Structures are given as structure tokens and as C-alpha cells.
Amino acid sequence: MRREVPLLICFLAGVFFIMSYFVPHYRVTNISQMANQWAIIVIAFAYVLGVANIARINFHIIQKKDKDWAYKIILVSGLVFMVLLGIGWGIKEGTVFYWFFYNAYYPMQATMFSLLAFFIASAAFRAFRVRTWESALLAVTAVLVMVGRVPIGEHIWKSFPDLTEWIMNVPQLAAKRAIMIGAALGAISTGLKVLTGLERTYLGGE
Amino acid sequence: MISTELIGIWVSAVLTLLIFSFLYKDNPFYKFAEHLFVGISAGYGVALEYHNVFLPNLWRPLNDVSIPLANRLPLFLPFVFGLLLFTRFFEKISWLSRWSLALIIGIFAGIAIIGYGSGDLVLQIHANLLPIWTDKWLTSFNNLLLTVGLITSLIYFFFSKEHKGAFGATARVGIWFLMISFGASFGYTVMSRMSLLIGRVYFLLGEWLRILG
Amino acid sequence: MKDTLIKIFKALDTLDRRIIFVFIALAVIIPLEFPVNFDFSVTAPVKGFYDTIDSLPSGSKVLVSCDYDPGSMPELYPMNLSVLQQLFKKNIKVICTQLWPAGSPIAERALNQVGIEEYHKKYGEDFVNLGFKEGREVVMVSMGNSIPQTFPRDYHGNKVEEIPVMHGVTNFKDLAMIINISGGMPGTKEWVLQVQSRFHIRLASGCTAVSAPEFYPYFQSGQLVGLLGGMKGAAEYEKLVGVQGLGRRGMDAQSVSHLVVFLFIIVGNIAYFALGGKKKRLKV
């Protein structure tokens, strides 16, 4: 029963959502809307579960004084601090929570992502090697798109943006569409396997 | 009197430079900022879930006496399912969390089947059914290329048959279209990453040091 | 001469990546400090985005979903501001939501900056921020049935049924269009799959440049009426709306940095082939 009940819940939930698309009767819509509301609440709890797990794992590292345990104190302190600030004093503009969002969270996340600019340039120089005709095609397209999509490309050649748009709207589009269709078929088959219980990895071990 | 805004700009700038220090090499300053970021972002998310989901969608309706009890009682079910997720921390009763996971997985599987089926499969195939002969030669050429590109790329992904002979040659044409799409994606990825750096440099030079015109 | 060239190529082949980082930093700093302001043309996906909003009658209600976080702000925040500028200029009512938790304060700031400070609009009557809701595609499908049930209260805690701009808005049928500013997942793809193909409402999207190529099929098929891709898309849109924002300001730095990366690819390959095309794993 430990596996059968979840499989039944999964099947009923999924089939009901599929049915609500094909049967737009108000009784079905009302129940599906109620199920939507429940799902929103449960998914929010799932997010909190993830954070609680982060706290638990890092707390164990601090207890055992494992590698980088001092940094984990900073991690857990930041986590607890933001939770208490947000729940205790609110999250609106003007609160301390909001101040920490704009002056700590925002700059750090933005900077983390901006590091990628340096690494992509380094990768372009050190690893982008044209060894075959296919990789040459990739490189030529990359260069045409990179230069054509910026204003300087239009100054080098007036029709550069038109060439870039043609690449994006025709050959590039055809391949992306093929990937999209293939991925859609895969997603549908995986969804059906999950609903019918053929795919059970989400249940974990016994 | 130093304003909180000025303090905020300096805090933002210092944290930005701590993260940028990684470019020289991994160091304790970067590790400090990295761990602080992970902690703050996780805590931020919890506070948002509390104010934007837990209170308005669950707690307040449950305690709102103006709503009939019969309409409020069903809300106990998602509350219980949500709490069941936390049984994962207790080995003996962790199997109960599968019920909540199954509900989430089932809903998303159902949504995915409909979404991908209608949006990505049917409508995309329909959009590629284009006339190869039109009164404009460029449109005819483009439509032909779109059709050939789609079919050959799809054939490339068919791995149940060995890519030999005519089938292999068709798959090879598909690879060319795929390489063009990967090249375009690389070009756009470079654009995206550079934009992110431009944003941070704009902040450091414009808002912090105030040396931009 | 040949030995000198071989020495140079060997040095390039083993160049410390921090030198590459310095080049990239300079490629961004110098154009920002000394802008040239190259002009540029507007592409069809951006024109479609602008024209669709322009065709809406005054007083229409539009959903703007700000699904991004600080990580993609340089590309998407300029789009967000320009979208609000065009909407408020045309006296279109804005209903704002977020599907990413970090999008909430950013959207609130954009609405205050453009709606209140620039256009002197009134919260609740001209626009509303419904805030963030967890659930991704489930929230989208739920909004298709009932927006007030999905968002019983707004970002500030007010009951949605008491907000004037929400009167008469039950689901997507009561909206003129949806505009999505997307930093990833959930974002453009999910709005297309779960909302546009299910409820057949006009959908326009601004997204990061990383994701833009995969959404061109949606624009070609008509599932998207407009598409803004990355900072260049933001710059083109700012040009149409008539504002000088970070999008346009960043174009010179974008141009120079792209040329630098292009040169890196060329020089890297010249050095590689000059040294006989050795195969080795490099730390990048």
C-alpha cells in the first residue's frame, strides 16, 4: 500500500487535469479549480521543505565541523535572518527585509550571473576549435549572429541584420522546431509513463 | 547624516566586488559572499511563500468566519498534504511524503501532456505546413528550406535505424541545420552573458563611483 | 620569423585566462565610459510586440507577468520599464503578476517608477500588483479559470475583489492580451503551452537572449505576437517607445564585447592550427 496509494493519487490527479481540458463543463471546471488551489498550496510547502533540507544538511556540517563549516554558519545565519525578518516584519518596500533584498540578494545574484561573461569569452578562446566541417558551420553561424545582432554589425554592412534575421527565421527555426517536436513527444510519453505507473522513480526506494 | 540609500549602494558594491574576486582565484572573500547569498536567497523564498501563498491562499481563508464552514473544510486537505511532505525527515514515516509528491507529480504530468501536445506538437507541425510554390521566389525558397530542415533534423533524431545510405545522407543534412541552430544559440548566449556584465559594470561605474556621463 | 610566430602561438595557446578577463572587462568599461551611440534598425519580432500593444484601445486591461529575478535584470528590466511606459502612455490598465519569488520587489519598483512617478497613475484604479504565486504552470491554468481565486489578495494584502481595476476581470477572456517578461522557467514556453494554446489569448514575450532562439518558432506560428530577445531586443523596443534606457545605453559595450569574442575565436583557432591542431583538455 505504501507504493500503490501514491500511484493511484498520481493517476487520478493527472487524469483529472487532462479531463478538465476536454470536458469544460462547470462541474468539472469547479473541481479542477479547487484542485489547482490545493496544488499551489502543496507546492509552496515543497519549496519550504527544500529550504528546511538545506538548513538541516548545513547544520549537520557545522555540528561535525566538516569542510568549510565556518562558512556554513554564515549560510544558516543568513537563511534564518531573512526568514525571521520577512515573517516578523513584512516584505514590503521600506522594510529591512526589502533593504536586504535590494542591497544584498540582488547585487550578489546579478554578479554571480555576470561572471559567466568572462567564462564564455575564455571558453571561446581556449576551447572553441573548428575541427570538422560541421563545427565550422557552427562557428560561422555563431560569428554571423554575434556580429549581426549588434549595432556595429549594421555599420559594417547595412544588410547584416537582415542576414542574421534570415538565419534566425529559416534554418535555425527549422532545427529548433524539430528539437521542439521531438521534446514534446518525449514529454508526452514520459507524462503517460508517470501517470500509468510505469515510471516510479519519484517514489524513491522502499 | 549618511542615508540608508548610500549605505545600501556601498554594501551592494562591496558584495559585487567580493563575488568578482573569484575571477582572480577562489578565495575566502568570495566563499563568504557565496554562502551569504545562498542563505539569504533561501530565506527570502520562505518569507515570500509565507506572505504570498500560505497567508492569502490557506491561513486567512481557513480562519475567515464569513466563508461558510463547508467551503473552508476542504482546505484542510492541502494543509495536511503539505505537512506530510515534512515526514521525509523522519525515516519511519517518510513513506507518507510520497502521497504529497504523487499529487504534485500527477498534476504536472497531466498539465505537461496537454501543454506539449497542443502547443509544441500539433501547432508547430501545423505552422510548418507551408506552400513550397508561391509568387515570391524568396518565400518559396524559405518555405522549402523550412520543410527540408524540419524533416531532415527529425530524421537525424531517429536512432532506431542505422544512419547509412540515403537515410544517413538525409540525417547528415539534418546535422547541418542543427549546427546552424547551435551556432545561433551560441551567438545569442554570448549576447546574454555580456548583457549581464554590462549591467553590473553600469552599476559600479554609474551608481557607485558616479563616473559615467 | 617562423620561430617567433611559433613562440607567439604557443604563448597564446597557454594564455592565462585572467588576461582574457581583462580584455572583456575593458571591452565593456570603455564603451560605457565613451559611448558612440551607433544607430540600429528594428526587427520584425520587436515591431510585432510594439504594434500589438499600440493597436489596443485605451482602457483595455492587460496582464503583465514579470517572471524573472535579479540574475537577468540587465536584459529584462529595461524591457519591463518600456512595456509599462507604452501601456501607461496609452492609458491601458495593467494587472501585474509574478511567478518567480524574486520578481515581486522588482515588479513593484518598476510599477512605482513608471506608473506613479512618471505617469502619475493611481494604484488600484490604473494598475495593480497581484504579487507572486507559487505553482508555475498550475498558477497559469488556475488563472485561466479564475484570477481572483488564484490571487485572493494583492501584493499589499488588499482583497482583490475590492480593487477597482479588477472589477469585471475573472479570467483571461476579460483581458486584451498577456505580456510576459521571462527570465527562464516558468516563463515564455509555459505561457505559450498552458495559456496561449489553451485559452487563445494574444501573448507577447520579452525574454533573455539565451532563450530567444528557441522562441522564434512560436513567433512564426503566431503563438507569440511579438518577441523581445535580450538587451538588443530591449534596445530596439526602447527606440520604438522613445526612451533612452539601459538597453540602448548598453549597445556600444555589447558591440565591442562581441567583436572581442569574435577575435578570440579567430585568434584561438589560428594558434590551434598553427601548432598542428593538438587535442588536449583545457580548463576554461
XYZ file of C-alpha atoms in Angstrom:
703
model
C 0.000 0.000 0.000
C 2.989 2.301 0.513
C 3.504 2.480 -3.233
C 0.012 1.712 -4.539
C -1.739 4.661 -2.834
C 0.697 7.273 -4.225
C 0.454 5.711 -7.694
C -3.327 5.956 -7.503
C -3.155 9.582 -6.329
C -0.764 10.395 -9.193
C -3.019 8.714 -11.752
C -6.222 10.365 -10.530
C -4.658 13.839 -10.293
C -3.137 13.681 -13.765
C -6.142 12.137 -15.494
C -8.448 14.670 -13.911
C -6.297 17.564 -15.237
C -6.316 16.036 -18.712
C -10.080 15.524 -18.490
C -10.675 19.156 -17.466
C -9.197 20.237 -20.819
C -11.582 18.079 -22.845
C -14.690 18.452 -20.668
C -15.256 22.172 -19.976
C -18.456 21.512 -18.011
C -18.806 23.775 -14.958
C -18.832 20.815 -12.507
C -15.513 19.571 -13.870
C -14.117 23.124 -14.018
C -15.095 23.830 -10.395
C -13.392 20.672 -9.133
C -10.319 21.290 -11.290
C -10.084 24.864 -9.995
C -10.244 23.569 -6.415
C -7.504 21.067 -7.240
C -5.432 23.907 -8.730
C -5.699 25.829 -5.453
C -4.645 22.770 -3.468
C -1.678 22.198 -5.763
C -0.486 25.802 -5.295
C -0.503 25.335 -1.509
C 1.241 21.931 -1.576
C 3.938 23.195 -3.981
C 4.618 26.124 -1.638
C 5.139 23.632 1.196
C 7.502 21.698 -1.103
C 9.618 24.833 -1.535
C 9.805 25.275 2.238
C 10.760 21.591 2.533
C 13.692 22.224 0.195
C 14.906 25.123 2.292
C 14.443 23.148 5.523
C 16.617 20.425 3.983
C 19.328 22.972 3.153
C 19.255 24.148 6.764
C 19.360 20.571 8.103
C 22.312 19.499 5.913
C 24.356 22.592 6.720
C 23.543 22.346 10.424
C 24.982 18.815 10.435
C 28.147 20.084 8.729
C 28.504 22.759 11.423
C 27.934 20.195 14.198
C 30.546 17.797 12.816
C 32.909 20.669 11.899
C 33.308 19.271 8.357
C 34.994 21.087 5.446
C 34.109 24.826 5.236
C 31.945 24.574 8.371
C 32.615 28.204 9.292
C 31.092 29.372 6.010
C 28.027 27.222 6.683
C 27.405 29.304 9.821
C 27.133 32.343 7.548
C 24.759 30.439 5.261
C 22.447 29.277 8.042
C 22.568 32.683 9.771
C 21.597 34.449 6.531
C 18.760 31.992 5.996
C 17.326 32.315 9.497
C 17.823 36.093 9.486
C 15.839 36.592 6.263
C 13.050 34.220 7.346
C 12.613 35.991 10.712
C 12.809 39.455 9.135
C 10.320 38.596 6.411
C 7.776 36.773 8.534
C 8.128 39.047 11.553
C 8.300 42.495 9.999
C 6.900 42.100 6.483
C 8.346 42.179 2.978
C 7.084 45.464 1.550
C 9.098 48.465 0.381
C 10.521 50.300 3.388
C 11.134 47.194 5.485
C 14.573 45.884 6.480
C 13.779 42.705 4.511
C 13.268 44.776 1.355
C 16.522 46.640 2.032
C 18.453 43.364 2.265
C 16.790 42.122 -0.920
C 17.933 45.172 -2.927
C 21.337 45.642 -1.337
C 22.461 42.067 -0.689
C 20.447 39.490 -2.646
C 20.085 41.475 -5.870
C 23.732 42.577 -6.349
C 25.096 39.153 -5.396
C 22.840 37.233 -7.756
C 23.373 39.685 -10.594
C 27.148 39.487 -10.130
C 27.147 35.672 -9.954
C 25.481 35.558 -13.364
C 27.708 38.281 -14.806
C 30.782 36.080 -14.116
C 29.547 33.937 -16.996
C 30.558 36.678 -19.453
C 34.196 36.145 -18.565
C 33.974 32.366 -18.732
C 32.212 32.309 -22.093
C 34.943 34.544 -23.541
C 37.604 32.287 -22.057
C 35.839 29.223 -23.474
C 35.552 30.880 -26.887
C 39.305 31.465 -26.938
C 40.563 28.225 -25.407
C 38.026 25.554 -26.361
C 36.144 26.687 -29.480
C 38.034 24.719 -32.102
C 36.944 24.277 -35.705
C 37.964 20.652 -36.261
C 35.282 19.497 -38.725
C 33.074 20.997 -41.447
C 30.085 20.811 -39.087
C 31.881 22.743 -36.349
C 32.958 25.255 -38.992
C 29.288 25.731 -39.863
C 28.546 26.249 -36.155
C 31.381 28.764 -35.822
C 30.434 30.739 -38.940
C 26.791 30.942 -37.823
C 27.824 31.989 -34.323
C 30.014 34.771 -35.695
C 27.360 35.985 -38.158
C 24.731 36.095 -35.403
C 27.054 37.667 -32.811
C 28.145 40.478 -35.121
C 24.870 40.869 -36.995
C 22.775 41.303 -33.865
C 24.710 44.301 -32.561
C 24.636 47.859 -33.997
C 28.265 47.701 -35.161
C 27.323 44.854 -37.488
C 24.827 47.125 -39.237
C 27.575 49.710 -39.662
C 29.961 47.175 -41.179
C 27.336 46.047 -43.706
C 23.845 47.528 -43.972
C 22.189 44.184 -44.694
C 23.931 42.295 -41.873
C 20.846 42.414 -39.584
C 18.679 41.099 -42.439
C 21.061 38.159 -42.929
C 21.004 37.453 -39.182
C 17.207 37.600 -39.105
C 17.042 35.249 -42.081
C 19.297 32.765 -40.252
C 17.073 33.010 -37.165
C 13.809 32.746 -39.125
C 14.680 29.941 -41.525
C 17.486 27.397 -40.959
C 17.753 27.977 -37.208
C 13.994 27.870 -36.812
C 13.660 24.581 -38.697
C 16.139 22.813 -36.428
C 14.689 24.329 -33.229
C 11.226 23.236 -34.328
C 12.491 19.688 -34.866
C 14.011 19.687 -31.371
C 10.742 21.091 -30.005
C 8.623 18.405 -31.660
C 10.981 15.662 -30.510
C 10.987 17.018 -26.953
C 7.177 17.270 -26.999
C 6.875 13.615 -27.985
C 9.298 12.731 -25.199
C 7.416 14.836 -22.635
C 4.081 13.300 -23.582
C 5.421 9.745 -23.381
C 7.142 10.453 -20.044
C 3.934 12.001 -18.709
C 1.937 8.968 -19.748
C 4.516 6.638 -18.182
C 4.329 8.577 -14.919
C 0.518 8.569 -14.861
C 0.248 4.858 -15.644
C 2.858 3.972 -13.018
C 5.489 2.664 -15.440
C 7.826 5.459 -14.276
C 8.125 5.388 -10.468
C 11.493 6.929 -9.681
C 9.809 9.850 -7.871
C 8.654 7.383 -5.196
C 12.235 6.613 -4.216
C 13.361 3.376 -2.547
C 11.242 1.201 -0.214
C 23.867 62.123 8.040
C 24.559 59.116 5.816
C 21.356 57.876 4.179
C 20.348 54.214 4.098
C 20.392 54.507 0.300
C 24.087 55.441 0.299
C 24.887 52.638 2.770
C 22.939 50.299 0.510
C 24.927 51.294 -2.576
C 28.209 50.719 -0.732
C 27.047 47.345 0.613
C 25.958 46.351 -2.928
C 29.287 47.474 -4.388
C 31.375 45.640 -1.773
C 29.391 42.421 -2.233
C 29.720 42.799 -6.021
C 33.493 43.129 -5.751
C 33.692 40.162 -3.356
C 31.993 37.981 -5.979
C 34.165 39.411 -8.776
C 37.266 38.478 -6.743
C 36.646 34.903 -7.901
C 37.969 35.948 -11.308
C 41.449 36.228 -9.811
C 41.115 32.955 -7.952
C 38.898 31.208 -5.402
C 39.369 32.967 -2.065
C 37.755 33.325 1.398
C 36.073 36.644 0.450
C 34.279 35.008 -2.468
C 33.345 31.979 -0.319
C 31.882 34.301 2.315
C 29.760 36.139 -0.270
C 28.716 32.886 -1.955
C 27.473 31.315 1.279
C 25.787 34.540 2.364
C 23.974 34.647 -0.979
C 22.744 31.050 -0.698
C 21.454 31.640 2.820
C 19.758 34.948 2.023
C 18.108 33.660 -1.152
C 16.737 30.551 0.581
C 15.393 32.617 3.475
C 13.926 35.176 1.065
C 11.973 32.436 -0.720
C 10.444 31.144 2.510
C 9.280 34.624 3.528
C 7.709 35.116 0.079
C 5.898 31.758 0.255
C 4.556 32.708 3.689
C 3.194 36.097 2.622
C 2.084 35.230 -0.917
C 0.739 31.676 -0.614
C 0.382 30.453 2.976
C -1.429 33.532 4.335
C -3.740 34.536 1.445
C -4.494 31.093 -0.030
C -4.620 28.958 3.131
C -4.451 30.575 6.555
C -6.744 33.581 6.062
C -9.499 31.636 4.213
C -9.361 28.901 6.884
C -9.891 31.477 9.633
C -12.341 33.686 7.752
C -15.712 33.146 9.512
C -17.577 34.978 6.725
C -16.872 31.976 4.471
C -19.221 29.010 5.159
C -17.548 26.157 7.037
C -18.391 23.704 4.247
C -16.269 25.818 1.857
C -13.399 26.139 4.351
C -13.085 22.465 5.371
C -11.676 21.209 2.036
C -8.653 23.486 2.611
C -7.520 21.152 5.400
C -6.641 18.588 2.746
C -3.824 20.597 1.060
C -2.689 21.705 4.522
C -2.324 18.059 5.568
C -0.679 17.109 2.269
C 1.759 19.983 2.730
C 2.633 18.912 6.266
C 3.031 15.298 5.116
C 5.956 16.438 2.959
C 7.955 17.100 6.126
C 7.691 13.436 7.163
C 10.692 12.961 4.843
C 12.836 13.992 7.798
C 11.646 11.032 9.884
C 12.737 7.701 8.423
C 9.959 5.552 9.925
C 7.133 7.669 8.472
C 8.894 9.136 5.415
C 6.723 6.973 3.106
C 3.804 9.343 3.850
C 5.549 12.137 1.921
C 5.072 10.086 -1.254
C 1.365 10.956 -1.184
C 2.075 14.675 -1.487
C 4.796 14.113 -4.091
C 2.467 11.900 -6.104
C -0.170 14.657 -6.112
C 2.343 17.226 -7.409
C 3.890 14.869 -9.963
C 0.486 13.719 -11.215
C -0.776 17.265 -11.700
C 2.358 18.364 -13.555
C 2.317 15.222 -15.723
C -1.271 15.907 -16.728
C -0.552 19.569 -17.423
C 2.557 18.683 -19.445
C 0.748 16.184 -21.654
C -1.895 18.730 -22.646
C 0.523 21.646 -22.964
C 3.173 19.898 -25.026
C 0.579 18.051 -27.075
C -1.330 21.116 -28.193
C 1.341 23.833 -28.025
C 4.518 22.136 -29.185
C 3.327 19.195 -31.226
C 0.124 19.970 -33.117
C 0.520 23.727 -33.574
C 4.202 23.552 -34.509
C 3.624 20.857 -37.132
C 0.696 22.906 -38.443
C 2.905 26.010 -38.643
C 5.392 24.169 -40.808
C 2.827 23.037 -43.406
C 3.816 25.780 -45.829
C 3.380 26.147 -49.604
C 6.655 25.467 -51.398
C 5.447 27.277 -54.572
C 4.388 30.908 -54.109
C 4.540 34.041 -56.273
C 7.656 35.279 -54.409
C 10.796 33.237 -55.043
C 12.331 34.086 -51.654
C 9.203 32.951 -49.782
C 9.158 29.720 -51.820
C 12.851 29.148 -51.084
C 12.414 29.847 -47.361
C 9.393 27.568 -47.086
C 11.275 24.805 -48.901
C 14.220 25.246 -46.563
C 11.944 25.171 -43.503
C 10.324 21.951 -44.706
C 13.607 20.266 -45.629
C 15.246 21.480 -42.416
C 12.467 20.167 -40.181
C 12.238 16.767 -41.872
C 15.997 16.152 -42.045
C 16.516 17.284 -38.435
C 13.734 14.971 -37.257
C 15.277 12.131 -39.263
C 18.619 12.744 -37.533
C 16.959 12.112 -34.143
C 15.570 8.755 -35.303
C 18.162 6.424 -33.767
C 16.217 3.156 -34.147
C 17.598 2.817 -37.683
C 21.288 2.976 -38.537
C 22.306 6.176 -40.300
C 23.502 4.575 -43.540
C 22.905 5.142 -47.246
C 20.140 7.564 -48.242
C 18.851 7.678 -44.659
C 22.327 8.551 -43.426
C 22.768 11.251 -46.056
C 19.414 12.798 -45.055
C 20.442 12.714 -41.400
C 23.704 14.444 -42.360
C 21.717 17.335 -43.887
C 19.802 17.448 -40.609
C 23.081 17.803 -38.731
C 23.922 20.886 -40.812
C 20.651 22.552 -39.807
C 21.270 21.576 -36.180
C 24.782 23.037 -36.300
C 23.350 26.290 -37.643
C 20.859 26.379 -34.771
C 23.574 25.643 -32.196
C 25.739 28.377 -33.693
C 22.842 30.832 -33.464
C 22.227 29.762 -29.867
C 25.900 30.294 -29.044
C 25.801 33.770 -30.557
C 22.732 34.689 -28.524
C 24.261 33.141 -25.386
C 27.319 35.381 -25.774
C 24.949 38.346 -26.133
C 23.091 37.338 -22.993
C 26.183 36.872 -20.835
C 27.743 40.146 -21.976
C 24.499 41.969 -21.157
C 24.656 40.715 -17.583
C 28.208 42.032 -17.216
C 27.214 45.360 -18.769
C 24.519 45.680 -16.106
C 26.954 45.178 -13.210
C 29.611 47.450 -14.666
C 26.934 50.106 -15.239
C 26.032 49.869 -11.546
C 29.674 50.067 -10.374
C 30.637 52.976 -12.616
C 27.304 54.787 -12.776
C 25.645 54.369 -9.373
C 28.597 53.638 -7.057
C 31.554 55.603 -8.455
C 29.365 58.018 -10.485
C 31.909 58.376 -13.293
C 29.601 57.661 -16.223
C 28.377 60.578 -18.306
C 60.315 34.793 -38.171
C 58.674 31.377 -38.174
C 60.178 30.553 -34.733
C 58.895 33.876 -33.363
C 55.422 33.144 -34.672
C 55.508 29.636 -33.161
C 56.555 31.155 -29.812
C 53.676 33.660 -30.016
C 51.163 30.936 -30.854
C 52.447 28.725 -28.031
C 52.093 31.655 -25.624
C 48.550 32.261 -26.896
C 47.724 28.576 -26.537
C 48.691 28.657 -22.851
C 47.497 32.202 -22.138
C 46.361 32.778 -18.564
C 42.577 33.174 -18.659
C 42.813 36.215 -16.368
C 44.314 38.157 -19.271
C 41.235 37.259 -21.310
C 39.105 38.514 -18.401
C 40.915 41.876 -18.506
C 40.154 42.236 -22.225
C 36.461 41.529 -21.618
C 36.308 43.986 -18.723
C 37.883 46.723 -20.871
C 35.574 45.853 -23.794
C 32.632 46.686 -21.522
C 34.038 49.586 -19.460
C 35.472 51.712 -22.289
C 32.315 51.894 -24.480
C 30.184 52.652 -21.399
C 32.517 55.497 -20.475
C 32.902 56.803 -24.056
C 29.632 55.974 -25.865
C 29.413 56.231 -29.670
C 25.653 55.551 -29.925
C 25.584 53.597 -33.187
C 22.112 53.604 -34.684
C 20.325 50.342 -35.405
C 17.197 49.095 -37.131
C 14.210 47.381 -35.539
C 13.489 43.737 -36.316
C 10.090 42.194 -37.084
C 9.519 40.370 -33.739
C 10.077 43.624 -31.819
C 7.860 45.562 -34.255
C 5.137 42.940 -33.738
C 5.417 43.394 -29.963
C 5.118 47.181 -30.210
C 2.370 47.222 -32.860
C 0.143 44.791 -30.954
C 0.196 46.956 -27.828
C -0.253 50.051 -29.998
C -3.410 48.575 -31.522
C -5.123 48.129 -28.144
C -7.858 50.659 -27.352
C -7.440 52.963 -24.367
C -8.893 51.456 -21.175
C -8.085 47.841 -22.134
C -6.826 45.567 -19.403
C -3.537 43.771 -19.918
C -1.781 41.181 -17.761
C 1.958 41.772 -17.353
C 3.721 38.789 -15.821
C 7.204 39.657 -14.578
C 8.803 36.220 -14.322
C 12.444 36.992 -13.705
C 14.968 37.666 -10.969
C 17.988 39.922 -10.441
C 20.165 37.498 -12.411
C 18.592 38.624 -15.685
C 17.723 42.197 -14.787
C 20.105 43.978 -17.200
C 18.283 42.355 -20.127
C 14.738 42.307 -18.802
C 14.283 45.326 -16.517
C 14.689 47.799 -19.438
C 12.011 45.808 -21.297
C 9.784 45.855 -18.228
C 10.065 49.632 -17.888
C 9.477 50.259 -21.615
C 6.435 47.957 -21.676
C 4.897 49.850 -18.750
C 5.729 53.162 -20.430
C 3.922 52.178 -23.623
C 0.953 50.769 -21.691
C 0.538 53.775 -19.389
C 1.042 56.212 -22.264
C -1.961 54.590 -23.965
C -3.991 54.583 -20.708
C -4.147 50.823 -20.660
C -4.849 49.233 -17.281
C -2.106 46.957 -16.005
C -2.558 43.826 -13.882
C 0.853 42.608 -12.789
C 1.759 39.156 -11.510
C 4.974 37.256 -10.854
C 5.729 33.551 -10.998
C 9.277 33.959 -9.680
C 9.619 34.889 -5.992
C 12.401 37.412 -6.622
C 10.320 39.121 -9.297
C 7.934 40.679 -6.762
C 10.022 43.597 -5.447
C 11.431 44.227 -8.933
C 7.954 44.454 -10.478
C 6.784 46.680 -7.622
C 9.709 49.009 -8.184
C 9.048 49.154 -11.953
C 5.358 49.931 -11.379
C 6.174 52.676 -8.879
C 8.897 54.162 -11.074
C 6.825 54.297 -14.258
C 3.228 54.199 -13.071
C 3.326 56.533 -10.105
C 6.425 58.731 -10.503
C 6.374 59.170 -14.282
C 2.728 58.873 -15.329
C 1.027 59.743 -12.001
C -1.267 56.736 -12.234
C -3.316 55.603 -9.262
C -2.739 52.208 -7.655
C -5.896 50.140 -7.701
C -7.572 52.221 -10.415
C -4.979 52.208 -13.203
C -2.825 49.283 -12.171
C -2.482 46.568 -9.564
C 0.322 44.291 -8.434
C -1.167 40.910 -7.536
C 2.228 39.667 -6.352
C 3.883 36.284 -6.532
C 2.218 32.891 -6.512
C 3.994 29.535 -6.309
C 2.984 26.742 -8.666
C 4.311 27.639 -12.111
C 2.048 26.097 -14.784
C -0.621 25.309 -12.190
C -0.941 29.043 -11.463
C -1.318 29.775 -15.175
C -4.056 27.177 -15.628
C -5.703 28.342 -12.409
C -5.729 31.948 -13.654
C -7.422 30.696 -16.802
C -10.339 29.619 -14.624
C -10.299 32.455 -12.086
C -7.713 35.131 -11.416
C -9.333 36.370 -8.159
C -9.420 32.806 -6.777
C -5.752 32.323 -7.615
C -4.774 35.729 -6.194
C -7.284 36.410 -3.387
C -5.124 39.315 -2.190
C -2.706 41.646 -3.946
C 0.970 42.307 -3.153
C -0.065 44.775 -0.415
C -2.571 42.427 1.219
C -5.752 44.101 -0.109
C -8.681 41.885 -1.108
C -8.666 41.594 -4.887
C -12.475 41.811 -5.174
C -12.280 45.321 -3.633
C -9.715 46.638 -6.156
C -11.420 48.755 -8.886
C -9.173 47.695 -11.776
C -10.013 44.027 -11.049
C -13.763 44.586 -11.369
C -15.044 42.597 -14.325
C -11.852 40.531 -14.547
C -12.495 36.853 -13.889
C -10.093 35.099 -16.225
C -8.094 35.575 -19.429
C -11.223 36.157 -21.505
C -11.573 39.541 -19.786
C -8.075 40.652 -20.801
C -6.929 42.184 -24.090
C -3.540 40.467 -24.058
C -0.818 38.984 -21.895
C 2.727 40.296 -21.809
C 5.317 38.052 -20.266
C 8.814 39.154 -19.261
C 10.636 35.881 -18.803
C 13.979 35.006 -17.236
C 13.691 31.267 -17.737
C 11.390 28.624 -16.347
C 8.491 29.162 -15.723
C 8.268 31.726 -18.481
C 7.575 32.159 -22.171
C 7.392 28.473 -23.078
C 4.993 27.690 -20.246
C 2.777 30.695 -21.071
C 2.626 29.547 -24.710
C 1.912 25.904 -23.890
C -0.501 26.318 -20.975
C -2.198 29.612 -21.721
C -1.945 30.676 -25.367
C -2.689 27.266 -26.861
C -5.430 26.566 -24.279
C -7.176 29.916 -23.925
C -6.204 31.502 -27.303
C -5.311 34.943 -25.980
C -2.781 37.295 -27.585
C 0.613 36.705 -25.989
C 3.792 38.742 -26.375
C 7.038 37.953 -24.650
C 10.313 39.539 -23.661
C 12.996 37.040 -22.767
C 16.711 36.630 -22.186
C 18.895 36.251 -25.266
C 19.802 32.717 -24.159
C 16.207 31.576 -24.664
C 15.233 33.786 -27.598
C 16.320 31.438 -30.447
C 14.022 28.659 -29.238
C 11.003 31.001 -29.253
C 11.315 32.054 -32.914
C 9.137 29.041 -33.924
C 6.390 30.418 -31.639
C 6.591 33.818 -33.328
C 6.491 32.251 -36.791
C 3.481 30.114 -35.869
C 1.608 33.104 -34.433
C 1.546 31.724 -30.889
C 3.571 34.826 -29.950
C 2.515 38.144 -31.480
C 5.869 39.698 -30.558
C 9.229 38.747 -29.124
C 11.941 40.844 -27.483
C 15.219 38.925 -27.269
C 17.833 40.086 -24.796
C 19.337 43.517 -24.387
C 19.246 44.168 -28.148
C 15.526 43.450 -28.163
C 15.147 45.830 -25.220
C 17.148 48.499 -27.088
C 15.032 48.164 -30.257
C 11.857 48.387 -28.192
C 13.152 51.427 -26.285
C 13.780 53.069 -29.660
C 10.165 52.473 -30.719
C 8.748 53.647 -27.384
C 11.069 56.670 -27.454
C 13.100 56.216 -24.273
C 16.834 56.193 -23.623
C 17.252 53.321 -21.190
C 19.946 50.829 -20.225
C 19.106 48.768 -23.316
C 20.196 51.477 -25.741
C 22.995 52.628 -23.438
C 24.488 49.151 -23.348
C 24.576 48.605 -27.125
C 28.051 50.063 -27.643
C 29.509 47.816 -24.939
C 27.587 44.921 -26.460
C 29.050 45.666 -29.912
C 32.652 45.904 -28.710
C 32.444 42.837 -26.454
C 31.012 40.775 -29.322
C 33.852 41.860 -31.594
C 36.364 40.916 -28.876
C 34.826 37.427 -28.527
C 34.843 37.091 -32.326
C 38.555 37.968 -32.362
C 39.218 35.467 -29.568
C 37.601 32.696 -31.642
C 39.663 33.625 -34.707
C 42.977 34.001 -32.854
C 42.374 30.844 -30.817
C 41.796 28.807 -33.954
C 44.763 30.328 -35.808
C 47.024 29.413 -32.880
C 45.496 25.931 -32.735
C 46.042 25.179 -36.425
C 49.492 26.814 -36.467
C 50.594 24.400 -33.723
C 49.338 21.385 -35.669
C 45.906 21.070 -34.088
C 46.845 19.273 -30.837
C 43.954 17.718 -28.884
C 44.068 18.393 -25.147
C 41.605 19.213 -22.416
C 41.806 22.778 -21.242
C 40.456 24.382 -18.099
C 38.314 27.265 -19.276
